[in-house]
mmCIF file of C-alpha atoms in Angstrom:
data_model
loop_
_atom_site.group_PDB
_atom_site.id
_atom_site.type_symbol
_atom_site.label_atom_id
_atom_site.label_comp_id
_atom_site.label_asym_id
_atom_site.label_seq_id
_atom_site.Cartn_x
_atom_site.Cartn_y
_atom_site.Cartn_z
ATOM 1 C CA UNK A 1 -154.773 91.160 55.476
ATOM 2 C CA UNK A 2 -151.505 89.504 55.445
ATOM 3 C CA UNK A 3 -149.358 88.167 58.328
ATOM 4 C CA UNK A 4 -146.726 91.249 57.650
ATOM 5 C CA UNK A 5 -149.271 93.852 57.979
ATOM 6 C CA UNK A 6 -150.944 92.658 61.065
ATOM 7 C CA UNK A 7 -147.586 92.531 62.128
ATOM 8 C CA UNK A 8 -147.143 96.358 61.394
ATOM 9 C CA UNK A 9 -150.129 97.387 62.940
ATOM 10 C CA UNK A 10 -149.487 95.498 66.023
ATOM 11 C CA UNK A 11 -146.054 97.356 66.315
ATOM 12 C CA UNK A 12 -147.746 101.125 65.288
ATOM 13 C CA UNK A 13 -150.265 100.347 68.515
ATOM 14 C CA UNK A 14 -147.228 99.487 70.507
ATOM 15 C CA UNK A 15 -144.978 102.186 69.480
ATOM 16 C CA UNK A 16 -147.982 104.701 70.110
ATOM 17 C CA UNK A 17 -149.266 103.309 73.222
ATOM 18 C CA UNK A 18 -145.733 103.882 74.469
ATOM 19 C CA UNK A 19 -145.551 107.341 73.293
ATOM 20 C CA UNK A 20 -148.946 108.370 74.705
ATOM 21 C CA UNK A 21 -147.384 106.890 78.247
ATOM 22 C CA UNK A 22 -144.130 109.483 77.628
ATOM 23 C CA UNK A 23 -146.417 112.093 76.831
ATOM 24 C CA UNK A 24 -148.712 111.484 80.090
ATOM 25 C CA UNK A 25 -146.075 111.108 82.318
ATOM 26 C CA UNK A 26 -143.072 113.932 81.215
ATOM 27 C CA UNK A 27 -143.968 116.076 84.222
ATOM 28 C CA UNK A 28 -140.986 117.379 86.021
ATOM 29 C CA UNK A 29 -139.663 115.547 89.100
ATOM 30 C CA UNK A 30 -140.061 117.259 92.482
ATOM 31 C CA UNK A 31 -137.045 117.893 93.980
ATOM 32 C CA UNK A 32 -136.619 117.121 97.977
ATOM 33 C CA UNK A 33 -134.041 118.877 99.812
ATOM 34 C CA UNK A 34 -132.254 115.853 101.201
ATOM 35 C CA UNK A 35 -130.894 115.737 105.145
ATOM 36 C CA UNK A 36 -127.650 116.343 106.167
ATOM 37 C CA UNK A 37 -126.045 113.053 107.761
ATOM 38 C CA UNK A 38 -125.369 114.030 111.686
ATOM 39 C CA UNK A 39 -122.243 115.714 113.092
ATOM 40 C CA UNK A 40 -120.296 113.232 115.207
ATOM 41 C CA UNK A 41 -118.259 114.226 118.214
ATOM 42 C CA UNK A 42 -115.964 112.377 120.396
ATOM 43 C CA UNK A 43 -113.013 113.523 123.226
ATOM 44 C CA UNK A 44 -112.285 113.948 126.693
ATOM 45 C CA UNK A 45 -114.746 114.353 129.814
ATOM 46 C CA UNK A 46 -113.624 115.920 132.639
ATOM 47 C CA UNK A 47 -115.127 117.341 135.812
ATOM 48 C CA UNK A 48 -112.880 119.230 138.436
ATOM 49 C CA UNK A 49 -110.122 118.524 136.728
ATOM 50 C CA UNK A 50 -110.505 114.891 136.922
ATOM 51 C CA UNK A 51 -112.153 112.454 134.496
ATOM 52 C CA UNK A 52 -115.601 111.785 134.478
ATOM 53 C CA UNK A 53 -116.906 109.055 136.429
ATOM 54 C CA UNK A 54 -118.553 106.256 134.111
ATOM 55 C CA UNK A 55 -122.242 106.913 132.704
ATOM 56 C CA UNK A 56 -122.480 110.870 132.958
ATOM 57 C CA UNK A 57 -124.903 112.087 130.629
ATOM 58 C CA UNK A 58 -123.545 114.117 128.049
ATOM 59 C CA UNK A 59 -126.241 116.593 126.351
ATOM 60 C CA UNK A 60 -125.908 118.840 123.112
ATOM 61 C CA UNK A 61 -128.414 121.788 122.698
ATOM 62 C CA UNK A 62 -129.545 123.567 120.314
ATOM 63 C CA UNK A 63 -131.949 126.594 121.430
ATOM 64 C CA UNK A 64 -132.344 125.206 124.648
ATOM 65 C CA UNK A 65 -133.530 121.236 123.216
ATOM 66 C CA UNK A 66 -131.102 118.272 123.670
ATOM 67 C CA UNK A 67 -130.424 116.705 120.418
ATOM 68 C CA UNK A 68 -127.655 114.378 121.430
ATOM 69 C CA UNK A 69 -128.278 110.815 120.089
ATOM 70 C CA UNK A 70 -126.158 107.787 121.028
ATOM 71 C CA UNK A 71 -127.201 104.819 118.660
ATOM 72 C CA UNK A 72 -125.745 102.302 120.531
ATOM 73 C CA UNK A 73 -126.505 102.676 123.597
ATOM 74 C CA UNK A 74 -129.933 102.489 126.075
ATOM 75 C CA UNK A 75 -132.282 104.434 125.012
ATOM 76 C CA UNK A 76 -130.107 106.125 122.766
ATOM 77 C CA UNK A 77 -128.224 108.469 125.363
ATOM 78 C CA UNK A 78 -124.825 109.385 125.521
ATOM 79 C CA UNK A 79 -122.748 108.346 128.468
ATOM 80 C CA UNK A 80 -119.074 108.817 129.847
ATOM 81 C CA UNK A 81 -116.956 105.630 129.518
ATOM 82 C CA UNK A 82 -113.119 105.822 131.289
ATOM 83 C CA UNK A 83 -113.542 109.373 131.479
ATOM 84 C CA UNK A 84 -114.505 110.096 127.328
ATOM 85 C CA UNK A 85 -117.244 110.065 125.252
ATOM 86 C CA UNK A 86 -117.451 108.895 121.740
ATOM 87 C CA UNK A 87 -114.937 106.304 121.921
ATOM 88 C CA UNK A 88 -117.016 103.234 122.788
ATOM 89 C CA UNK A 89 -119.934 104.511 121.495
ATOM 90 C CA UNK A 90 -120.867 106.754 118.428
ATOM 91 C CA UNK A 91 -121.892 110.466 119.339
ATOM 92 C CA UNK A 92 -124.203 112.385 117.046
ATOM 93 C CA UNK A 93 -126.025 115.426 116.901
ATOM 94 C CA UNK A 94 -129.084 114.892 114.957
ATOM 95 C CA UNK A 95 -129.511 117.135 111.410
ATOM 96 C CA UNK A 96 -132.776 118.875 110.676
ATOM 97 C CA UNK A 97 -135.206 117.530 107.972
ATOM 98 C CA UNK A 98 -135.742 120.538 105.645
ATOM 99 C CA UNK A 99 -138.618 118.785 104.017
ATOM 100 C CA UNK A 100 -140.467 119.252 107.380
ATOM 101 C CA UNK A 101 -141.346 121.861 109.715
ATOM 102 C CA UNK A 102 -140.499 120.424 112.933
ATOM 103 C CA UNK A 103 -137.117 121.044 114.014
ATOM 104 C CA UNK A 104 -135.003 117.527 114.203
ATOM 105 C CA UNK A 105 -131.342 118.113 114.559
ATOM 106 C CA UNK A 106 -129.151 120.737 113.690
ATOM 107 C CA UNK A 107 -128.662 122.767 110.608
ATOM 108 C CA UNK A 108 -125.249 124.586 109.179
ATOM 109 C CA UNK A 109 -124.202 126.935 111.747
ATOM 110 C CA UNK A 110 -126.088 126.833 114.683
ATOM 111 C CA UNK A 111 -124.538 126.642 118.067
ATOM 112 C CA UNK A 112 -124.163 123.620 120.274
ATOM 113 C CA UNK A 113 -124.148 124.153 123.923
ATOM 114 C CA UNK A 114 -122.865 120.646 125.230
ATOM 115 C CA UNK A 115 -123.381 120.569 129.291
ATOM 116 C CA UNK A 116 -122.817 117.026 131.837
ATOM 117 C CA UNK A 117 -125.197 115.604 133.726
ATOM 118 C CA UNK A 118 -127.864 117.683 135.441
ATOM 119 C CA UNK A 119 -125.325 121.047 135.354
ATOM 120 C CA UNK A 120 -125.905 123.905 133.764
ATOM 121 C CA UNK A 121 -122.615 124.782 133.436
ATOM 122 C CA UNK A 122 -121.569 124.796 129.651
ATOM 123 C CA UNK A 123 -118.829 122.038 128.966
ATOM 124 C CA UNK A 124 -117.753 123.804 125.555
ATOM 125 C CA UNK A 125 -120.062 124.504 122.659
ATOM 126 C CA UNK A 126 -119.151 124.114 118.572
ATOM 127 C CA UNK A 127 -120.743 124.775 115.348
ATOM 128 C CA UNK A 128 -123.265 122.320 113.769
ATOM 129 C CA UNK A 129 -122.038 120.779 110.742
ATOM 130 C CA UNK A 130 -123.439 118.043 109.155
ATOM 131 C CA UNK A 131 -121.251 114.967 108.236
ATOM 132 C CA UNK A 132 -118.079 116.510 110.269
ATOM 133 C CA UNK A 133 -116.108 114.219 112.615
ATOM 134 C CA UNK A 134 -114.932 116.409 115.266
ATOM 135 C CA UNK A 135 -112.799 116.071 118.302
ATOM 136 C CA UNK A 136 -114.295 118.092 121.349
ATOM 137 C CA UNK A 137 -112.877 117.960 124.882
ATOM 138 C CA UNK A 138 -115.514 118.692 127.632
ATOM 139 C CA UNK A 139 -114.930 120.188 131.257
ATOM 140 C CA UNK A 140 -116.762 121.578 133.679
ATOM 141 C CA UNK A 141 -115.439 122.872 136.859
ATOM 142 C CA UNK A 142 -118.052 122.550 139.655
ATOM 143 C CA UNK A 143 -119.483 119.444 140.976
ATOM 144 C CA UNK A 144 -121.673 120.755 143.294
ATOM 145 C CA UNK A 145 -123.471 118.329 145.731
ATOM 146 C CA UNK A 146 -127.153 118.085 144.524
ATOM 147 C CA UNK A 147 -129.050 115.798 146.422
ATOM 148 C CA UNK A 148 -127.558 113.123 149.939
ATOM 149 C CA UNK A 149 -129.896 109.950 150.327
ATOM 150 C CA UNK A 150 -129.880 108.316 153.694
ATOM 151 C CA UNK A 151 -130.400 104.917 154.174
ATOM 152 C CA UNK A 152 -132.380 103.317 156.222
ATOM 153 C CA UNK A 153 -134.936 105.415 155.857
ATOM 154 C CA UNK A 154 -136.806 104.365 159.334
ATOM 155 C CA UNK A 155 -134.532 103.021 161.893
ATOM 156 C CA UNK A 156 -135.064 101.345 164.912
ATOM 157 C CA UNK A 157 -132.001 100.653 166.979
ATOM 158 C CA UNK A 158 -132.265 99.822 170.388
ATOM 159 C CA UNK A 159 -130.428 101.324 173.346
ATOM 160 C CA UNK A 160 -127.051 101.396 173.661
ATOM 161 C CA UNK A 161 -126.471 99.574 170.641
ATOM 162 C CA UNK A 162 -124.998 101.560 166.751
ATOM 163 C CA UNK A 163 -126.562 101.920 163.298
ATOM 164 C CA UNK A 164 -124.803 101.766 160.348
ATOM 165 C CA UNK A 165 -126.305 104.055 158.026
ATOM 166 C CA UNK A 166 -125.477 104.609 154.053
ATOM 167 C CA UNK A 167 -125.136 108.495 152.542
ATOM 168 C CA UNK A 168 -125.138 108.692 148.817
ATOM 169 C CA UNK A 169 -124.291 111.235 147.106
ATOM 170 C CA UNK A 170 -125.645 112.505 143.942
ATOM 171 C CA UNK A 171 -123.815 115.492 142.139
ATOM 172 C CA UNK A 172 -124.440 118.602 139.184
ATOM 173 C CA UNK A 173 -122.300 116.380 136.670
ATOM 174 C CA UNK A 174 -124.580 113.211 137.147
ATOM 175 C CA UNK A 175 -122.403 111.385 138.930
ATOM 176 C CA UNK A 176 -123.077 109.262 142.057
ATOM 177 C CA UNK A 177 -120.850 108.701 145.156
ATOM 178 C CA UNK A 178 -120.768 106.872 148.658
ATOM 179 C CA UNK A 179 -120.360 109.600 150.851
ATOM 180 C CA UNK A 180 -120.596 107.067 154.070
ATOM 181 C CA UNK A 181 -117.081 107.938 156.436
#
């Protein structure tokens, strides 16, 4: 057999080896729906009229579940700064994974119920949509006193003699004052 036609074969195996591979592997791709990127939101915070104290928790539901995310910041929860929120910090509302059946984030449409602190007082609510950069100014009017801690806890003062004693204040909105006169 000559070079040429050892040559020829050579490039008939190739050329049908590569075919065979084409043939094997022409199934369809599967398509996967692909996430929405989250809706960010940023604006004013204000409680009573006022703004919010620094480090109010700022929540976004969806049915009833929080889905607020704050990348930046400790453990990923949103917080008042100078009386805003998304300023400082980026402020997302996570988008659902269609390719799963837990519920991540938010899908086209459904409602966000943003609320401060530990109130349940609704601070405004929007529509979920992903990749939107929206401007949303929060208020809530009530700050009602939740809890008073007293410090010290155990005193001992002696007759005739004062105590200086601490009251702080913690409120619906999350925030936290000195109440001591």
């Amino acid at each position: 057999m000559t070079r040429r036609a050892s040559l020829s074969i050579g490039f008939l195996g190739l050329l049908l080896g590569l075919i065979a591979f084409i043939l094997v592997d022409s199934s369809p791709p599967t398509a996967e729906a692909v996430p929405l990127p989250p809706a960010v939101f940023y604006g004013t915070v204000s409680v009573g009229g006022e703004p919010a104290g620094d480090g109010v928790e700022i929540k976004a539901k969806i049915g009833g579940v929080n889905y607020a995310f704050a990348p930046n910041q400790p453990a990923n929860v949103p917080r008042t700064v100078d009386g805003t929120y998304g300023q400082f910090s980026v402020f997302q509302v996570l988008a659902d994974d269609p390719d799963t059946s837990a519920k991540e984030g938010g899908k086209s449409g459904d409602t966000l119920v943003f609320s401060l602190g530990g109130s349940t007082e609704v601070a405004a609510t929007a529509t979920f949509t992903g990749g939107s950069v929206t401007e949303l100014n929060l208020s809530i009017v009530g700050t009602g006193l939740q809890t008073i801690a007293v410090t010290p806890l155990d005193p001992s003062t002696p007759v005739g003699r004062t105590q200086q004693f601490t009251a702080i204040g913690t409120f619906q909105n999350g925030s936290i004052q000195n109440l001591t006169n």
